[in-house]
PDB file of C-alpha atoms in Angstrom:
ATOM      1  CA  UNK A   1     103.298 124.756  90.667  1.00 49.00           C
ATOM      2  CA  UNK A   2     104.628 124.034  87.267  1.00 53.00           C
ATOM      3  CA  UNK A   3     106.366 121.031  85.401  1.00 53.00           C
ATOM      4  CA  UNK A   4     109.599 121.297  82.904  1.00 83.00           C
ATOM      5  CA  UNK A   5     107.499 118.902  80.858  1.00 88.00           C
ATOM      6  CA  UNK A   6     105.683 121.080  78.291  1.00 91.00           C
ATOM      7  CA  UNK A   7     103.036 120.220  75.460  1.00 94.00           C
ATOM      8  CA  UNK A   8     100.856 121.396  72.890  1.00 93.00           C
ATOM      9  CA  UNK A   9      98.091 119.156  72.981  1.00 96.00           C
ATOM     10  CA  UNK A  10      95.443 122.616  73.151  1.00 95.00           C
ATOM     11  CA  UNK A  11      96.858 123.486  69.608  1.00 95.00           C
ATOM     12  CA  UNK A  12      96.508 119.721  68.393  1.00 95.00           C
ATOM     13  CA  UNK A  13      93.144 119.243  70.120  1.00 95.00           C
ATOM     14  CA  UNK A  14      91.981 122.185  67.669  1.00 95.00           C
ATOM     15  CA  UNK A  15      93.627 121.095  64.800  1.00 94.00           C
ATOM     16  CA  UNK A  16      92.301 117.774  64.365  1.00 93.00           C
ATOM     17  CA  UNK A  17      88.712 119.308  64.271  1.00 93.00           C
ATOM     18  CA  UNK A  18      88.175 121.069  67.130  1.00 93.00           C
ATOM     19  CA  UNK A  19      88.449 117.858  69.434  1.00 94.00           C
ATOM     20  CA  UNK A  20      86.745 118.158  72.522  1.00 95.00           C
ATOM     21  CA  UNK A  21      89.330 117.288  75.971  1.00 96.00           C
ATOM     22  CA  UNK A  22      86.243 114.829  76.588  1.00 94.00           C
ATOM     23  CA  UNK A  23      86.616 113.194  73.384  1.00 95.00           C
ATOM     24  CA  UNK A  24      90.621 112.954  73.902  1.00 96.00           C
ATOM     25  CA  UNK A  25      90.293 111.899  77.419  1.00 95.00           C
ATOM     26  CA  UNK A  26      88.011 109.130  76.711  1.00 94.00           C
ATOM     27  CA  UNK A  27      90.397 107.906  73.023  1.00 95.00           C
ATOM     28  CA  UNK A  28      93.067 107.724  75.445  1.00 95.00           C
ATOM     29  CA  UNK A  29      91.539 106.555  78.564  1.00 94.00           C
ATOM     30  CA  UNK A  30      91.419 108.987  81.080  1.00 94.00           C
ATOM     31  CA  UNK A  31      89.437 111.757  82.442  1.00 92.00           C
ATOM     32  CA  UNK A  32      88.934 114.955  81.219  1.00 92.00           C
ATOM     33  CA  UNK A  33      90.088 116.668  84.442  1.00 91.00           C
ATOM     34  CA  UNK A  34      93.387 115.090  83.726  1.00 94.00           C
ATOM     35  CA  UNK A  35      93.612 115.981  79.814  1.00 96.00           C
ATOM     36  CA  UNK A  36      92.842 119.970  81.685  1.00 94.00           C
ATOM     37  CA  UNK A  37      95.862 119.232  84.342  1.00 94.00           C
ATOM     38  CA  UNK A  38      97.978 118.183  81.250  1.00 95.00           C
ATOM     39  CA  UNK A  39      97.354 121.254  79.145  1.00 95.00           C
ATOM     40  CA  UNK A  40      97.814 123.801  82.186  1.00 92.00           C
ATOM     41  CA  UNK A  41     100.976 121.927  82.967  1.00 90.00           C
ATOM     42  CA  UNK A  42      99.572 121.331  86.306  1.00 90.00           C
ATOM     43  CA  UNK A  43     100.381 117.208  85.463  1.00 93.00           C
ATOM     44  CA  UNK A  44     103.323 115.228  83.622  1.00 92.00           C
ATOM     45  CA  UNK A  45     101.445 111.865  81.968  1.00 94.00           C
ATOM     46  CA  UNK A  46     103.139 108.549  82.249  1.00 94.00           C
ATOM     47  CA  UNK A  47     105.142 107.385  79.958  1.00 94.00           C
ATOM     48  CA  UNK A  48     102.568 105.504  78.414  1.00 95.00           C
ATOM     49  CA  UNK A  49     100.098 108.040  78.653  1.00 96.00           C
ATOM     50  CA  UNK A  50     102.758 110.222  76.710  1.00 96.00           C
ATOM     51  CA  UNK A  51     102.799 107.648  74.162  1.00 96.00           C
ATOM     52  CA  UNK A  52      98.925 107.338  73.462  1.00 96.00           C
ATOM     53  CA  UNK A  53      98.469 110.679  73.289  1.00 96.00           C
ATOM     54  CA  UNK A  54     100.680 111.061  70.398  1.00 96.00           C
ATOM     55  CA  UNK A  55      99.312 108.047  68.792  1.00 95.00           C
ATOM     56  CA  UNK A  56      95.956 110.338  68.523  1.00 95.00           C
ATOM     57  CA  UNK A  57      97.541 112.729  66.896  1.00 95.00           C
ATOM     58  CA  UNK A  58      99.878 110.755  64.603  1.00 95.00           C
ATOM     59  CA  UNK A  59     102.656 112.424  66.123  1.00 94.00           C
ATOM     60  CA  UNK A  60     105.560 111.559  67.551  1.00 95.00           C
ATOM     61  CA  UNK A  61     106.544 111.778  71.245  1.00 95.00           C
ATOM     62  CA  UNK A  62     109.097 114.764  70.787  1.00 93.00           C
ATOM     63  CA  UNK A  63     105.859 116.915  68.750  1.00 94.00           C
ATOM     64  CA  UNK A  64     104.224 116.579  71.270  1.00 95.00           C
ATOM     65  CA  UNK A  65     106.166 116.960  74.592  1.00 95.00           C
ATOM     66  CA  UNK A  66     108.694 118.987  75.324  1.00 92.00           C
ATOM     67  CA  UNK A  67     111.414 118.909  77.873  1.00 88.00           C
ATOM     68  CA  UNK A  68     112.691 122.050  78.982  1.00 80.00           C
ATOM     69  CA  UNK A  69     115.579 122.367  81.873  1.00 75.00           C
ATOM     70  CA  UNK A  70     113.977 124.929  84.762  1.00 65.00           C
ATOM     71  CA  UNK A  71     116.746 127.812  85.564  1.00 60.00           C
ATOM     72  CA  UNK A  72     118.170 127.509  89.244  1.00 55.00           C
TER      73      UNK A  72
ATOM     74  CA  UNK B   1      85.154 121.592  90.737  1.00 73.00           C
ATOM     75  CA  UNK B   2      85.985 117.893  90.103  1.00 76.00           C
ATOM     76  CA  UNK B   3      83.477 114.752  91.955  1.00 77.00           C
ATOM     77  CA  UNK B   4      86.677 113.754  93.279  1.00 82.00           C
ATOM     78  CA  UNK B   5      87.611 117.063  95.000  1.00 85.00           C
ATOM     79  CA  UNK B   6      84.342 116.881  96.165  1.00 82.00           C
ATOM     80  CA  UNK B   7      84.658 113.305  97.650  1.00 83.00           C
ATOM     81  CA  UNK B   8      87.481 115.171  99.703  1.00 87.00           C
ATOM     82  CA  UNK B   9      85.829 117.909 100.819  1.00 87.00           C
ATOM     83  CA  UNK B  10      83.166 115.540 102.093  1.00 84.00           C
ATOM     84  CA  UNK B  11      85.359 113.087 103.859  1.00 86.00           C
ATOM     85  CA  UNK B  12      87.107 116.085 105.796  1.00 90.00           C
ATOM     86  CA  UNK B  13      83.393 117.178 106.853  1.00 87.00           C
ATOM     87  CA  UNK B  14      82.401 113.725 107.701  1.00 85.00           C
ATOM     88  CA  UNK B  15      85.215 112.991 109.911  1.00 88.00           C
ATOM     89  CA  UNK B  16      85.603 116.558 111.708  1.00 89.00           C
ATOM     90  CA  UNK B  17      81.769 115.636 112.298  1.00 86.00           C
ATOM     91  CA  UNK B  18      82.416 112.270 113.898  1.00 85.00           C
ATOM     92  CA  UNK B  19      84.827 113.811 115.955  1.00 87.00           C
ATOM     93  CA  UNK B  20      83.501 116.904 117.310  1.00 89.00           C
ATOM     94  CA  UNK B  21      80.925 114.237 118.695  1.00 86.00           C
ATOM     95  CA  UNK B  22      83.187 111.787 120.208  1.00 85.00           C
ATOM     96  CA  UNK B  23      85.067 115.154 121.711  1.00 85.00           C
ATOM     97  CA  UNK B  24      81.345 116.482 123.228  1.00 87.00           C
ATOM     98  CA  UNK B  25      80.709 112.656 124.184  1.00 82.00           C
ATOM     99  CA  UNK B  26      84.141 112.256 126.244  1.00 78.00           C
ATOM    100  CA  UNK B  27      83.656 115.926 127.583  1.00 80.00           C
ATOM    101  CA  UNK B  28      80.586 114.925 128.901  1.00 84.00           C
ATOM    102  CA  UNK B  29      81.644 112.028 130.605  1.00 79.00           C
ATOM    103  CA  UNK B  30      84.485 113.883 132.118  1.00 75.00           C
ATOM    104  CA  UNK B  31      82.833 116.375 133.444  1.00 78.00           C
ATOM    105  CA  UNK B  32      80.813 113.726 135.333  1.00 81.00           C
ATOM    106  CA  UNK B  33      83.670 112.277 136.674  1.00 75.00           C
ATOM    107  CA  UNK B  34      83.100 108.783 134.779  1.00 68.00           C
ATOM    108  CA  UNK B  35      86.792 107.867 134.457  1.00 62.00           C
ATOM    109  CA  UNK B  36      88.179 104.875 136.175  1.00 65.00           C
ATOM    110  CA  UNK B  37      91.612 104.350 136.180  1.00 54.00           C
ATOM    111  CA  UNK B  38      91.190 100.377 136.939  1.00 54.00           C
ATOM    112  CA  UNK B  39      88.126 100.559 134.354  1.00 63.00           C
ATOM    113  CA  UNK B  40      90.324 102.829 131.948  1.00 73.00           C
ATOM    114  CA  UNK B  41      91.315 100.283 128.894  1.00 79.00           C
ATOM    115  CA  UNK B  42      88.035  98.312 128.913  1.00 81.00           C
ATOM    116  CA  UNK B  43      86.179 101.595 128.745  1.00 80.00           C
ATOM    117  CA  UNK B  44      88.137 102.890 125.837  1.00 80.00           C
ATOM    118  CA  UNK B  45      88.521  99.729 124.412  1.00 82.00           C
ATOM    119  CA  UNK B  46      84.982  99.683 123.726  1.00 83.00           C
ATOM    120  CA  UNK B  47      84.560 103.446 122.470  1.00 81.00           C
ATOM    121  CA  UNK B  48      86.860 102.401 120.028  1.00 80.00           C
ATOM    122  CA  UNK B  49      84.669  99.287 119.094  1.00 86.00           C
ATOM    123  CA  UNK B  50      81.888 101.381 118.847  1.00 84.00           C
ATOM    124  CA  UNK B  51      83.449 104.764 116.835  1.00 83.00           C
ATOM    125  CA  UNK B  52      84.807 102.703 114.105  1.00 82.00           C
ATOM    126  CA  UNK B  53      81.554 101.815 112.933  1.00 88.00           C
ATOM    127  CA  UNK B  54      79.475 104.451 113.270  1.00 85.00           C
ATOM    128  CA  UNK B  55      82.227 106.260 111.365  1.00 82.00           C
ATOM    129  CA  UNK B  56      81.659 103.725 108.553  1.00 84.00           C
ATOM    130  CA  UNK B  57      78.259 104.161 108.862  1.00 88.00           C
ATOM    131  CA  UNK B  58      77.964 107.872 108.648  1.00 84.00           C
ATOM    132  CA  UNK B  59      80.373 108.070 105.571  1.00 81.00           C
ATOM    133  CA  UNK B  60      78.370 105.532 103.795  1.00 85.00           C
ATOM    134  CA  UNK B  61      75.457 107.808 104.536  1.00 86.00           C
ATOM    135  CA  UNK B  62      77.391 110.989 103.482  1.00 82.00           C
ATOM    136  CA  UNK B  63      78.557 108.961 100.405  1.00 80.00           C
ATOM    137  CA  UNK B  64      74.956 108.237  99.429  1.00 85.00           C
ATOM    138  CA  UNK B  65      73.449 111.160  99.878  1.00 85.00           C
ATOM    139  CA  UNK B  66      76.290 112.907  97.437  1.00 80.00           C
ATOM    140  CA  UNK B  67      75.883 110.645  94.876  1.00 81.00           C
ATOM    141  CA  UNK B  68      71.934 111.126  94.987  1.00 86.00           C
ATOM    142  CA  UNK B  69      72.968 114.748  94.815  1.00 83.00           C
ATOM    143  CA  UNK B  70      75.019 114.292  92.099  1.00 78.00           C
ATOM    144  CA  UNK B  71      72.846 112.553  89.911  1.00 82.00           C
ATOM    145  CA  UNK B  72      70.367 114.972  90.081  1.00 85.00           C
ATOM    146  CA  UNK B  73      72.208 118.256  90.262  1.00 80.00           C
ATOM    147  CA  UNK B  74      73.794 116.646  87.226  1.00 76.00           C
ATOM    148  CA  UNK B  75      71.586 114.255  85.824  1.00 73.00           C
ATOM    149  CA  UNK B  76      74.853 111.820  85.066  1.00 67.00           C
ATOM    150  CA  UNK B  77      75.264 108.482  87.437  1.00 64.00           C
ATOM    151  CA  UNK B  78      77.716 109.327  90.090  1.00 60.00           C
ATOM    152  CA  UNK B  79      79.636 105.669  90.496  1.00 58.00           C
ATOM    153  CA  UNK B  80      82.123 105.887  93.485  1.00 54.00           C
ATOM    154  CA  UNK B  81      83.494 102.592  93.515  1.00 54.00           C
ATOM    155  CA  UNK B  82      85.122 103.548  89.787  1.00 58.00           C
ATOM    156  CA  UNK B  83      89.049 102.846  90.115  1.00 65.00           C
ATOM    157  CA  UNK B  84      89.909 106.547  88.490  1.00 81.00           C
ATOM    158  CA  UNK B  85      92.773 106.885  85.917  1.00 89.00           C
ATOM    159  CA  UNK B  86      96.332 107.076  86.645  1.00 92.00           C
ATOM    160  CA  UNK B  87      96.446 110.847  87.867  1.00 93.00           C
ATOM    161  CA  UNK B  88      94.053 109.770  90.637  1.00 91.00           C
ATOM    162  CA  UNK B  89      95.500 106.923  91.882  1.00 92.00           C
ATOM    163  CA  UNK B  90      98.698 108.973  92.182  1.00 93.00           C
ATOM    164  CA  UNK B  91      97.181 111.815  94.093  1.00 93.00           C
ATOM    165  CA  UNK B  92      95.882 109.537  95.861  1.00 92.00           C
ATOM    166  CA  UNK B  93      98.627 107.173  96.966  1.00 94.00           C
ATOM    167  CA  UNK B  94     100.349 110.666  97.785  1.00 94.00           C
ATOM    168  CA  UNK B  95      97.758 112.179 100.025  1.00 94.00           C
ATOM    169  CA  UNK B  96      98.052 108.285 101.617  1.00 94.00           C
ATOM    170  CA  UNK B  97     101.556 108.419 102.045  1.00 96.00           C
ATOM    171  CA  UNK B  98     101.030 112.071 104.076  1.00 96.00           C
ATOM    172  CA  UNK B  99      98.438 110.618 105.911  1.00 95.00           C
ATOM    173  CA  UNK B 100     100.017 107.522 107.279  1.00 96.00           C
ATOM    174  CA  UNK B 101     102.850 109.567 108.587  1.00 97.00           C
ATOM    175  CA  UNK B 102     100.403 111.824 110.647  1.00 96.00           C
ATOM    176  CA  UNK B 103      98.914 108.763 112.274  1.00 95.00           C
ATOM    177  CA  UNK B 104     102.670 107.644 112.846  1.00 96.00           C
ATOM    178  CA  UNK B 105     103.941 110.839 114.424  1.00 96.00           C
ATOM    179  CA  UNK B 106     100.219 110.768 116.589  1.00 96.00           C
ATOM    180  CA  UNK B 107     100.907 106.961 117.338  1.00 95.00           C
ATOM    181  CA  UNK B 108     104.334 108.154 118.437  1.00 97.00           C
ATOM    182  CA  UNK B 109     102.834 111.059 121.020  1.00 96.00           C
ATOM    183  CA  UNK B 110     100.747 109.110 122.245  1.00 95.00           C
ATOM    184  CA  UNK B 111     103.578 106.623 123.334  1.00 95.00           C
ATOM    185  CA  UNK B 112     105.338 109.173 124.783  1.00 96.00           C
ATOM    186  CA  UNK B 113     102.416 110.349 126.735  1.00 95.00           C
ATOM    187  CA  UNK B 114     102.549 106.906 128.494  1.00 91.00           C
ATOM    188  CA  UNK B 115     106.203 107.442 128.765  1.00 95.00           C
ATOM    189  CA  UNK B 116     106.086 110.845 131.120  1.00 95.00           C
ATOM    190  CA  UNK B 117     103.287 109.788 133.212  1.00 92.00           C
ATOM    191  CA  UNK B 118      99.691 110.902 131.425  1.00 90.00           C
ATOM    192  CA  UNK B 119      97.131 109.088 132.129  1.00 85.00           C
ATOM    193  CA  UNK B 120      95.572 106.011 129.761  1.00 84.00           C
ATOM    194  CA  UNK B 121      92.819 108.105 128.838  1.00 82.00           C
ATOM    195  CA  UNK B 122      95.469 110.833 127.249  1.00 87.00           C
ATOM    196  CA  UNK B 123      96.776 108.151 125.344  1.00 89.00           C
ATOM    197  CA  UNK B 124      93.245 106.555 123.798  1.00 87.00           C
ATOM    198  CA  UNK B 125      92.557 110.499 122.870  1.00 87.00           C
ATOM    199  CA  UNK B 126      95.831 110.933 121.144  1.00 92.00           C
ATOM    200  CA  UNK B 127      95.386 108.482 118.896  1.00 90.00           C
ATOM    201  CA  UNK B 128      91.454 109.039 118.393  1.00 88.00           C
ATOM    202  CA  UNK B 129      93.107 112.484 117.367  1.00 92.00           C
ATOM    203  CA  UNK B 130      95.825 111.139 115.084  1.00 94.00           C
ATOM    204  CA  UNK B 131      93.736 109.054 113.317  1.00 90.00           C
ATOM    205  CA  UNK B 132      91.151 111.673 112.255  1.00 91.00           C
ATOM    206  CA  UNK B 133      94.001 114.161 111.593  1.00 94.00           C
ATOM    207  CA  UNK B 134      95.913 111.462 109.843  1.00 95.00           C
ATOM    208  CA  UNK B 135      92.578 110.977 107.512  1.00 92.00           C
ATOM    209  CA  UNK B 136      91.462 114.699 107.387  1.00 94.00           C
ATOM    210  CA  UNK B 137      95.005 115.627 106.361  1.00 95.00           C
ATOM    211  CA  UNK B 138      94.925 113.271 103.410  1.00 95.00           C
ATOM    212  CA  UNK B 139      91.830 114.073 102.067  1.00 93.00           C
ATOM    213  CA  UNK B 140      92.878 118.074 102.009  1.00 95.00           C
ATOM    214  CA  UNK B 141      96.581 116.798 100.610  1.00 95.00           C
ATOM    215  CA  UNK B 142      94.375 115.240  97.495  1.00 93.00           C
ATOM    216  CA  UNK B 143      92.637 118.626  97.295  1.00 93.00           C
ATOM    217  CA  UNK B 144      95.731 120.236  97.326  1.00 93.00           C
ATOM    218  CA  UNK B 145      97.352 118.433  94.410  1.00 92.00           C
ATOM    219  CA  UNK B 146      93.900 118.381  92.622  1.00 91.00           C
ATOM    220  CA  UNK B 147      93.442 122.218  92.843  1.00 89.00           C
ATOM    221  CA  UNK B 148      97.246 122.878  92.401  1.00 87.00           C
ATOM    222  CA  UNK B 149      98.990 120.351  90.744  1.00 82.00           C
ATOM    223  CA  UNK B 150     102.718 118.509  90.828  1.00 72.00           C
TER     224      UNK B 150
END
């Protein structure tokens, strides 16, 4: 099962030094199990979720997540 | 595999446990010929009294035992009573959701049982049955969207 919500958080977890997805999941608040669901697509973050996640980064929302429409 | 799928997999167990010895219990006392209609409700009105806490009691027990399983299989505290993030809580007000409609539908047979002429005894055991469905289909519905996602 798959989202239309897509990201490249893997790529920026690397960039910024190789960042573990236990050291993002814990500067944004979560678990790493979810930072995993995120990256496989397996889970669309909240909103908010969206937002701190980019704030790690220094990215905006739109670098980070993309919105793709699924074809019917 | 995550501690929470784990907590599922060990509710499911737990409950199918409790269960399968209620079910040998009540076989038993059929078999003896125990059942009194005039006696029916006060008779299943206190297997009911005494399933619900011996069901708390063995999951408290399963619960333990994990955790002390946890912490050494992994050397890291196992703390159940921690709230989980937002993807938790979700999968886990879904997997409710499912739940409470399976002990609705059972809730609902077990009415109509009454309705076409079963006996009270058919009805007690219909819910008994929805109930534990009701919480051994949530706990695989969290698996579910643990392993696979939405």
């Amino acid at each position: 099962m798959s989202c239309s919500i897509k990201n490249n958080i893997r790529r920026l977890r690397f960039d910024n030094d190789e960042m573990t997805q236990q050291q993002l999941a814990e500067a944004v608040g979560v678990t790493r199990q979810t930072i995993a669901a995120i990256e496989k697509g397996k889970y669309s973050p909240t909103l908010e979720l969206a937002f701190k996640l980019s704030r790690v980064f220094g990215k905006e929302l739109e670098e980070v997540f993309t919105y793709e429409e699924e074809a019917k | 595999m995550s501690n929470e799928e784990k907590r599922s997999i060990i509710s499911i167990i737990s409950v199918s446990l409790v269960y399968i010895a209620y079910c040998i219990f009540v076989y038993s006392k059929y078999r003896a010929g125990v059942f009194d209609p005039v006696e029916d409700f006060r008779y299943w009105g206190t297997v009911i009294l005494v399933l619900i806490p011996v069901q708390i009691v063995l999951n408290i027990i399963i619960t333990i035992l994990f955790s002390i399983g946890h912490v050494i299989a992994t050397g890291e505290p196992d703390d159940p009573s921690v709230k989980g993030d937002e993807r938790d809580q979700l999968i886990k007000l879904k997997a409710n959701t499912i739940g409470y409609a399976v002990s609705g539908v059972g809730f609902l047979l077990s009415m109509i049982s009454l309705v076409i002429g079963f006996p009270p005894f058919v009805m007690f055991n219909i819910i008994f049955l929805a109930f534990n469905l009701a919480e051994i289909t949530g706990s695989s519905m969290q698996l579910f969207y643990y392993r696979r996602g939405f």
